[in-house]
mmCIF file of C-alpha atoms in Angstrom:
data_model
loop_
_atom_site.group_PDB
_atom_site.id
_atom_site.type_symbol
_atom_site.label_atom_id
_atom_site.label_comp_id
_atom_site.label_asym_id
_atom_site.label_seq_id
_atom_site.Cartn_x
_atom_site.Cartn_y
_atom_site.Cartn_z
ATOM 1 C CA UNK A 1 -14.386 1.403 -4.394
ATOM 2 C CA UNK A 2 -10.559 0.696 -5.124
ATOM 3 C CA UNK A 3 -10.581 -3.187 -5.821
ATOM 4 C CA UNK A 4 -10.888 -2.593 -9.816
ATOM 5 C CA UNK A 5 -7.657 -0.313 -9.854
ATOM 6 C CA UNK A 6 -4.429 -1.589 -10.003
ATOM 7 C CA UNK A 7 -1.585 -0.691 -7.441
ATOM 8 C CA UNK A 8 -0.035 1.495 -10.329
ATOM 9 C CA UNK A 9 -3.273 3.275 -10.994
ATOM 10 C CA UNK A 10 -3.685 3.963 -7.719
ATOM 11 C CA UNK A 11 -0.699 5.114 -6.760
ATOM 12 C CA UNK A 12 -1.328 7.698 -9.606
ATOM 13 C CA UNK A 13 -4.481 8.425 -8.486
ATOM 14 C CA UNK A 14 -3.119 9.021 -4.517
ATOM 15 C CA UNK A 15 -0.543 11.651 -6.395
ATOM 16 C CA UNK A 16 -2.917 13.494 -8.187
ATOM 17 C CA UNK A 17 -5.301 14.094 -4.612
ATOM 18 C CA UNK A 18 -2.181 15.019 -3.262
ATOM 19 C CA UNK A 19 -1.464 17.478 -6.046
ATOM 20 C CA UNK A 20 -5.011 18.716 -5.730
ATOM 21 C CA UNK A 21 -5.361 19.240 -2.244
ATOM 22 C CA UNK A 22 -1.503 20.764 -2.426
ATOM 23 C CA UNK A 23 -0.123 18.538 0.189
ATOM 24 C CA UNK A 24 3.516 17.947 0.179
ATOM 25 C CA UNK A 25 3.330 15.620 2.925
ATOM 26 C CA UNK A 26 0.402 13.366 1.696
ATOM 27 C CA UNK A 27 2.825 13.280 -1.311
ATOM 28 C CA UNK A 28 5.333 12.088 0.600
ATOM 29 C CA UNK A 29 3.582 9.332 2.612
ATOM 30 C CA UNK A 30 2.252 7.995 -0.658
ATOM 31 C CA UNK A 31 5.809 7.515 -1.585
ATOM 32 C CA UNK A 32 6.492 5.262 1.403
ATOM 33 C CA UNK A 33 3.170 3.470 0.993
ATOM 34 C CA UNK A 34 4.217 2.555 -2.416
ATOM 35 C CA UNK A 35 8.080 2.074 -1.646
ATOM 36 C CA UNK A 36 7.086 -0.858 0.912
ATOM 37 C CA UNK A 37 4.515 -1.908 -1.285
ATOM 38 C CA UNK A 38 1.398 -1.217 0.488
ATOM 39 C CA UNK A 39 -0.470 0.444 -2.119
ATOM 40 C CA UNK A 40 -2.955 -1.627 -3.804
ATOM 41 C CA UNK A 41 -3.036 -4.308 -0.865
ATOM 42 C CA UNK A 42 -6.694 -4.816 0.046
ATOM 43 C CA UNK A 43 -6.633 -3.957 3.787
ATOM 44 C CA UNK A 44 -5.649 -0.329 2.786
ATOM 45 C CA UNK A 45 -8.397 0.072 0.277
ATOM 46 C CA UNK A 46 -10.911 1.152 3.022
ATOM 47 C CA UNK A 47 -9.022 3.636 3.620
ATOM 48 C CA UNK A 48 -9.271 4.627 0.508
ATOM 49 C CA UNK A 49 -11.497 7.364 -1.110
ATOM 50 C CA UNK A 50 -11.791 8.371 -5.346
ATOM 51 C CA UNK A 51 -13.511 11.507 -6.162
ATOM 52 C CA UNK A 52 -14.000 13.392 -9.286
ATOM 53 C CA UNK A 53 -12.783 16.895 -8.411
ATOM 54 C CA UNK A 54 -11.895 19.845 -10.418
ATOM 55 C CA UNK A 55 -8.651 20.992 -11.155
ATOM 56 C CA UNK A 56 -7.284 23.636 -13.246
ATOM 57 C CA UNK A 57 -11.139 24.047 -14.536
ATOM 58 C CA UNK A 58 -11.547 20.275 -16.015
ATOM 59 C CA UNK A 59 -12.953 17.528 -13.750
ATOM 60 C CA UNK A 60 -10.613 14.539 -12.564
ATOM 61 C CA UNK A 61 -10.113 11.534 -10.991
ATOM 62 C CA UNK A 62 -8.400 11.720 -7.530
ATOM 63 C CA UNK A 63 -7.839 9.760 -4.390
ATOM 64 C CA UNK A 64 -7.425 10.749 -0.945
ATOM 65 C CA UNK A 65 -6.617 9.036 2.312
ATOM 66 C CA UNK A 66 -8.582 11.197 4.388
ATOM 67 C CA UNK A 67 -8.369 9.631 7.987
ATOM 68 C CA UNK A 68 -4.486 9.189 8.022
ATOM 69 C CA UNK A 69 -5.003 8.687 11.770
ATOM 70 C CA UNK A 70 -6.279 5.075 11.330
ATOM 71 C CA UNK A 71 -3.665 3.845 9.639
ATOM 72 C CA UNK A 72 -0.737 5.601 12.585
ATOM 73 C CA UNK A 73 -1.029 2.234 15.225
ATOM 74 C CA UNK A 74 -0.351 -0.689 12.155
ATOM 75 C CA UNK A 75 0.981 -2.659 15.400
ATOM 76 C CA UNK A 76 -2.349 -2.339 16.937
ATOM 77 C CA UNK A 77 -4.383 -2.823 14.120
ATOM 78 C CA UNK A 78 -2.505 -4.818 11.411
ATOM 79 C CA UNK A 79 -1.129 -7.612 12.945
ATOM 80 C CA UNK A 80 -0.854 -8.961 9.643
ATOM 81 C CA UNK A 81 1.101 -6.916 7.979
ATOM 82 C CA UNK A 82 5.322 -7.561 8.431
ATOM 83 C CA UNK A 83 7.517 -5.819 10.515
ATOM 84 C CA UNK A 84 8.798 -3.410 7.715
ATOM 85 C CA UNK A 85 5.084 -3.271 6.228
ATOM 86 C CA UNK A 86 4.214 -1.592 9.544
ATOM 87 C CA UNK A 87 6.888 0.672 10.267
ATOM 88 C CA UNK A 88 6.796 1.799 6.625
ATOM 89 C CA UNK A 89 2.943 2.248 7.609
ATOM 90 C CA UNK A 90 3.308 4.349 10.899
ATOM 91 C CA UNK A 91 6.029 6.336 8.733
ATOM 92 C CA UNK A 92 3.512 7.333 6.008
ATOM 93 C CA UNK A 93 0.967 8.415 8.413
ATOM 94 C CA UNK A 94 3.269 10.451 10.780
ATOM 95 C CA UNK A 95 4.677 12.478 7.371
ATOM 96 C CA UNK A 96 0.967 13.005 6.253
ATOM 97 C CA UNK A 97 -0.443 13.611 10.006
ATOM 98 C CA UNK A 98 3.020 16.211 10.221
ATOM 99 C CA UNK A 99 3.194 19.884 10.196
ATOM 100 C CA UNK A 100 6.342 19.369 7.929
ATOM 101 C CA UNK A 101 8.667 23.407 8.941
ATOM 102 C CA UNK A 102 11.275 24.760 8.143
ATOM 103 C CA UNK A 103 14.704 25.094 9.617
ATOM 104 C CA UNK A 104 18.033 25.909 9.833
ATOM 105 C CA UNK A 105 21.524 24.484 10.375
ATOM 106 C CA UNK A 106 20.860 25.681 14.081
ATOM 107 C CA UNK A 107 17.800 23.804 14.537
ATOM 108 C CA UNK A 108 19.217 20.270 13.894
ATOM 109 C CA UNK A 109 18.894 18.075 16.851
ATOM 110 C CA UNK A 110 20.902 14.898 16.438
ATOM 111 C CA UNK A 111 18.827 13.320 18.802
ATOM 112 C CA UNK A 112 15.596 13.751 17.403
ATOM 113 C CA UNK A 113 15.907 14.620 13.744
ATOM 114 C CA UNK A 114 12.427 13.126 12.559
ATOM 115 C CA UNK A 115 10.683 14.444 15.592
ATOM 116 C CA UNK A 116 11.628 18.121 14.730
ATOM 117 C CA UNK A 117 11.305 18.110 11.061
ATOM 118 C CA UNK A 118 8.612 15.755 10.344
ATOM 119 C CA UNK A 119 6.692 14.259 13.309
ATOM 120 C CA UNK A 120 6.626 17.477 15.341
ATOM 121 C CA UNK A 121 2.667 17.390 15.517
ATOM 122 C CA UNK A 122 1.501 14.078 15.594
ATOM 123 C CA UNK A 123 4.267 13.278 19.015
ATOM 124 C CA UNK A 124 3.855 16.085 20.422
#
């Protein structure tokens, strides 16, 4: 349960399961929940899970968004939410959902920048 943490906390906690679980782009999408200011908003609490895990030997407090798939449609399925609350939304779940690669100055597409380097799984 997430409703006695405070957006703050939570945000910390979201960073430390993505430091735990070593995912850069769960990292990242928690910095666009929090940057539209999603994070601590009740709807996403659901979503929410806190575990005590171990890290580095010593047990802690972390918090994962496991099912980043529910949250990819915020058209669909917050109606609610603003315009920029659900693009920021669909943004945060397409970096998590990602399989972020690497490239080089020859693999820049103009075109379709955030399909190559970010979204390359979840459109396609």
């Amino acid at each position: 349960m997430t409703d006695g943490y405070t957006a703050n906390e939570l945000r910390d906690l979201l960073e430390g399961g993505a430091l735990v679980s070593g995912s850069i782009s769960d990292r990242a999408a928690i910095h666009v929940l929090h940057g539209v200011g999603l994070i601590g908003q009740r709807f996403l609490n659901r979503y929410i899970s806190i575990e005590s895990v171990d890290f580095g030997g010593e047990q802690v407090d972390a918090a994962f968004i496991r099912d980043w798939s529910a949250l990819a449609h915020p058209a669909d399925d917050f109606p609610f939410l603003s315009v920029s609350e659900q693009r920021g939304l669909e943004l945060a779940a397409c970096i998590a959902m990602s399989a972020m690669c690497r490239s080089t100055a020859d693999d820049v597409d103009v075109e379709a920048p955030l399909k190559i380097h970010v979204c390359n799984r979840w459109l396609g």
